[in-house]
Amino acid sequence: MLNLERLRTLDAVARHGSVSGAADGLHVTTSAVSQQLSKLEREVGQQLLAKNGRGVRLTDAGLLLAEHAARILSQVELAQSDIEAQRGQVVGEVRIAAFPTAARGLFPGALGALRVAHPELRVRTTELEPERGIREVLRGDADLAIVLDWSNKRAPVPAGLERVHLLDDAADVALPEGHPLAGREVVDLEDFGDEEWVSWPEGEFCHDWLVFTLRSQGIEPRIAHLAGEHHSQLALIAAGFGVCVTPRLGRGPVPEGVAFVPVRQKMRRHIYATWRTDADRRPSIRAAVEALRVAGAALDS
């Protein structure tokens, strides 16, 4: 009889690509992962891991068993969902990941509502950029992720995930208060053709969106500074180091010396909650999604 927890450990190694990554994902030590895999190797009578430089790789037997483990764990998830749905109670634990402005803008209201309506539900939250949040949900390390795309650059939904729209979030251009355009009621992106920009880090969806959007308006971006957090971006703007796009969700507090101007070409982020299809029937998932949806509706700009 194969042990479910050992199969879960093997699945984590396959998903994370390393023993240390599996340990982080399972919130255990690397020693605990190694011990579980050694016991699993004894159970199946075959070597599942082989050394690969400084790390490890799955053997053919390990890959084969990992494929079965993924299917078994998915079936277990479905069984748990069905049992939870049949019981109809919002209990247990739900893990939610969100990018920083969504966490700041949505979590206080949504978590407060869940605490009142479902006191036996434990909610764990973490801040993760959308791409990583989706990976965590796909891996089973998070139950829900709050993600985004832009009105002119959509993001596909990976297979095996469901999503629901929470709100649309308008964005403005942030610029120093002394900037010649700071007093305008509305601006065009072309007005900033000669400006230096503060952007999100390279490789992030929002950085790619900014480059795509500026180029679509005939502007070759002059990106001078990269910062992952909007507050860091605004600190640079306040000091006079360029301009940036700043969404309204979770914006405050704003440092002195920063002005915001709406853009004629409407810039909006679409904010979604996403979760695994095989967990769709869990009352805890449905309750969390509804709380996020209500919190988003209250903020929709």
C-alpha positions in Angstrom: 0.0 0.0 0.0 1.5 3.3 -1.1 1.5 6.0 1.6 -0.4 9.2 0.6 2.0 11.6 2.3 5.0 10.0 0.7 3.3 10.4 -2.7 2.6 14.0 -1.9 6.3 14.5 -1.1 7.3 12.9 -4.4 4.7 15.1 -6.2 6.2 18.2 -4.6 9.7 17.2 -5.7 8.4 16.8 -9.3 6.6 20.1 -9.2 9.4 22.2 -7.5 12.3 20.5 -9.2 14.4 20.0 -6.1 14.3 18.6 -2.6 14.7 22.1 -1.1 11.9 23.5 -3.2 9.7 20.6 -2.1 10.6 21.3 1.5 9.6 25.0 1.2 6.4 24.1 -0.5 5.4 21.5 2.1 6.7 23.7 5.0 9.0 20.9 6.3 12.7 20.4 6.4 14.8 19.0 3.6 15.7 16.1 5.9 12.0 15.3 6.3 11.6 15.2 2.5 14.6 12.9 2.1 13.3 10.6 4.8 9.9 10.3 3.2 11.4 9.6 -0.2 13.7 7.0 1.2 10.8 5.2 2.7 8.9 5.4 -0.6 11.8 3.9 -2.4 11.8 1.0 0.0 8.0 0.6 -0.5 8.2 0.4 -4.3 11.6 -1.4 -4.4 13.1 1.0 -7.0 15.3 4.1 -7.0 13.2 7.2 -7.5 15.9 9.9 -7.2 19.4 10.1 -8.8 22.1 12.7 -8.2 22.3 15.4 -10.8 25.3 17.7 -10.2 24.7 19.3 -6.8 21.0 18.5 -7.0 18.8 15.5 -7.8 16.6 14.4 -10.7 13.8 11.9 -10.8 14.6 8.5 -12.4 12.3 6.9 -15.0 10.6 5.1 -12.1 10.4 8.3 -10.2 8.8 10.2 -13.1 6.3 7.4 -13.7 5.3 7.3 -10.1 5.1 11.1 -9.9 2.6 11.1 -12.8 0.4 8.6 -10.9 0.9 10.6 -7.7 -0.4 13.8 -9.4 -3.5 12.0 -10.5 -4.1 10.3 -7.1 -3.7 13.7 -5.3 -6.1 15.3 -7.7 -8.7 12.6 -7.0 -8.1 13.1 -3.2 -8.7 16.8 -3.7 -12.0 16.0 -5.5 -13.0 13.6 -2.7 -12.3 16.3 -0.1 -14.3 18.8 -2.1 -17.2 16.5 -2.4 -17.2 15.6 1.3 -16.9 19.3 2.3 -19.7 20.2 -0.2 -21.9 17.4 1.2 -21.3 18.6 4.7 -22.0 22.2 3.5 -20.0 23.8 6.2 -17.3 26.5 5.7 -14.6 25.2 7.9 -10.9 24.2 7.7 -8.3 26.3 6.1 -8.1 28.4 2.9 -4.8 29.8 1.6 -5.0 33.0 -0.5 -2.2 34.6 -2.5 -2.4 38.2 -3.9 -0.1 40.7 -5.5 0.7 43.6 -3.1 -1.9 46.2 -4.1 -4.7 43.6 -4.2 -3.7 42.4 -0.8 -3.7 45.9 0.6 -6.9 46.9 -1.1 -9.0 43.7 -0.8 -7.8 41.6 2.1 -8.9 43.8 5.0 -12.6 43.9 3.9 -12.7 40.3 2.6 -11.0 38.7 5.6 -13.1 40.8 8.0 -16.3 39.5 6.4 -15.1 35.9 6.4 -14.2 36.2 10.1 -17.8 37.3 11.0 -19.6 35.0 8.6 -17.5 31.9 9.1 -15.6 32.0 12.4 -14.4 28.4 12.1 -12.6 29.0 8.7 -8.9 29.7 9.0 -7.5 32.1 6.3 -3.8 32.2 5.5 -2.6 34.9 3.1 0.6 35.8 1.4 1.8 38.4 -1.1 2.9 36.9 -4.5 3.1 38.4 -8.0 0.3 37.0 -10.3 2.6 34.7 -12.2 3.9 33.0 -9.1 0.4 33.0 -7.5 -0.9 31.0 -10.4 2.0 28.6 -10.1 1.3 28.1 -6.4 -2.4 27.3 -7.1 -1.5 24.9 -9.9 0.9 23.2 -7.5 -1.6 23.0 -4.7 0.5 25.3 -2.5 -2.3 27.9 -2.5 -6.1 27.5 -2.8 -6.8 30.9 -4.4 -4.7 33.5 -6.1 -5.7 37.1 -7.0 -4.3 37.9 -10.4 -4.6 40.5 -13.1 -4.4 41.5 -16.7 -4.9 44.8 -18.6 -7.7 46.0 -20.9 -5.3 46.0 -23.8 -3.2 43.0 -22.9 -5.2 40.0 -21.7 -3.7 36.9 -19.9 -5.0 33.4 -20.7 -6.4 31.1 -18.0 -4.2 28.0 -17.6 -5.9 24.7 -18.0 -7.3 23.3 -14.8 -8.1 26.7 -13.3 -11.3 28.6 -12.8 -11.6 32.4 -12.3 -14.1 35.1 -11.5 -13.9 38.8 -12.1 -13.5 40.9 -8.9 -13.2 44.5 -10.1 -11.8 46.8 -12.7 -9.0 49.1 -11.4 -8.3 52.3 -13.2 -4.7 53.6 -13.4 -3.2 57.1 -13.7 0.1 58.6 -14.5 2.0 59.7 -11.4 4.4 62.6 -11.8 6.2 65.2 -9.7 4.0 68.0 -8.4 6.2 70.5 -10.2 5.9 68.8 -13.6 4.4 71.0 -16.4 1.5 68.5 -16.9 0.7 68.1 -13.2 -2.3 70.4 -13.3 -4.0 68.9 -16.3 -7.4 67.3 -16.0 -6.4 64.7 -18.5 -3.3 63.8 -20.5 -2.4 61.6 -23.5 0.4 59.1 -23.3 2.1 60.8 -26.2 2.6 63.8 -23.9 5.3 61.7 -22.1 7.3 60.7 -25.1 10.5 62.3 -23.9 10.1 61.3 -20.2 12.0 58.7 -18.2 9.8 56.0 -16.7 9.8 54.1 -13.5 8.6 50.6 -14.1 8.0 47.2 -12.6 10.9 44.7 -12.8 11.8 43.2 -16.2 10.0 39.9 -16.8 6.9 40.8 -14.9 3.6 41.0 -16.7 3.1 44.7 -15.9 6.5 45.6 -17.1 5.8 43.9 -20.4 2.4 45.6 -20.5 4.0 49.1 -20.0 6.5 48.6 -22.8 3.7 47.2 -25.1 1.4 50.1 -24.3 3.9 52.9 -24.8 5.1 51.4 -28.1 1.5 51.1 -29.3 1.4 54.9 -28.9 4.6 55.4 -30.9 6.7 55.9 -27.8 10.0 54.0 -27.3 10.2 53.6 -23.5 13.1 55.2 -21.7 12.9 53.1 -18.5 15.4 54.5 -16.0 14.3 52.8 -12.8 12.8 49.4 -11.8 10.9 48.9 -8.6 8.4 46.1 -7.7 6.4 48.0 -5.1 4.3 51.0 -6.0 5.4 52.9 -2.9 9.0 52.5 -4.0 8.0 53.8 -7.5 6.2 56.8 -6.0 9.1 57.7 -3.7 11.2 58.0 -6.9 8.6 60.1 -8.5 8.4 62.4 -5.5 12.2 62.9 -5.8 11.8 63.9 -9.4 13.1 60.7 -11.1 10.6 60.4 -14.0 6.9 59.3 -14.2 5.1 56.0 -13.7 1.7 54.3 -14.1 0.0 53.9 -10.8 -3.3 51.9 -10.4 -5.8 53.2 -7.8 -6.3 49.9 -5.9 -4.3 50.0 -2.7 -2.6 53.2 -3.6 -2.5 55.2 -0.4 -0.7 56.6 1.5 0.9 58.8 -1.2 4.2 60.6 -0.4 4.2 64.4 -0.7 5.3 65.8 -4.0 3.4 63.4 -6.2 0.5 64.3 -8.5 -1.8 62.0 -10.5 -3.3 62.7 -13.8 -5.9 60.6 -15.6 -5.0 59.4 -19.2 -7.4 59.9 -22.1 -6.6 56.3 -23.3 -8.2 54.6 -20.4 -5.8 52.2 -18.6 -7.6 49.6 -16.5 -6.5 46.4 -14.8 -8.9 43.5 -14.6 -8.6 41.8 -11.2 -9.6 38.1 -10.9 -9.7 35.4 -8.3 -8.5 32.0 -9.6 -8.6 28.5 -8.2 -8.2 24.9 -9.2 -11.2 23.3 -11.0 -11.0 20.2 -8.9 -11.6 22.3 -5.8 -14.6 24.2 -7.2 -17.1 22.5 -4.9 -15.4 23.3 -1.7 -17.7 25.7 0.4 -14.5 27.4 1.8 -13.4 28.3 -1.7 -16.8 29.6 -2.6 -17.1 31.6 0.6 -13.7 33.2 0.1 -14.4 34.0 -3.6 -17.7 35.6 -2.6 -16.0 37.7 0.1 -13.4 38.9 -2.3 -16.1 39.6 -4.9 -18.1 41.8 -2.5 -14.9 43.6 -1.4 -14.0 44.2 -5.0 -17.5 45.5 -5.9 -17.3 48.0 -3.1 -14.0 49.4 -4.5 -14.7 49.1 -8.2 -13.7 52.3 -9.9 
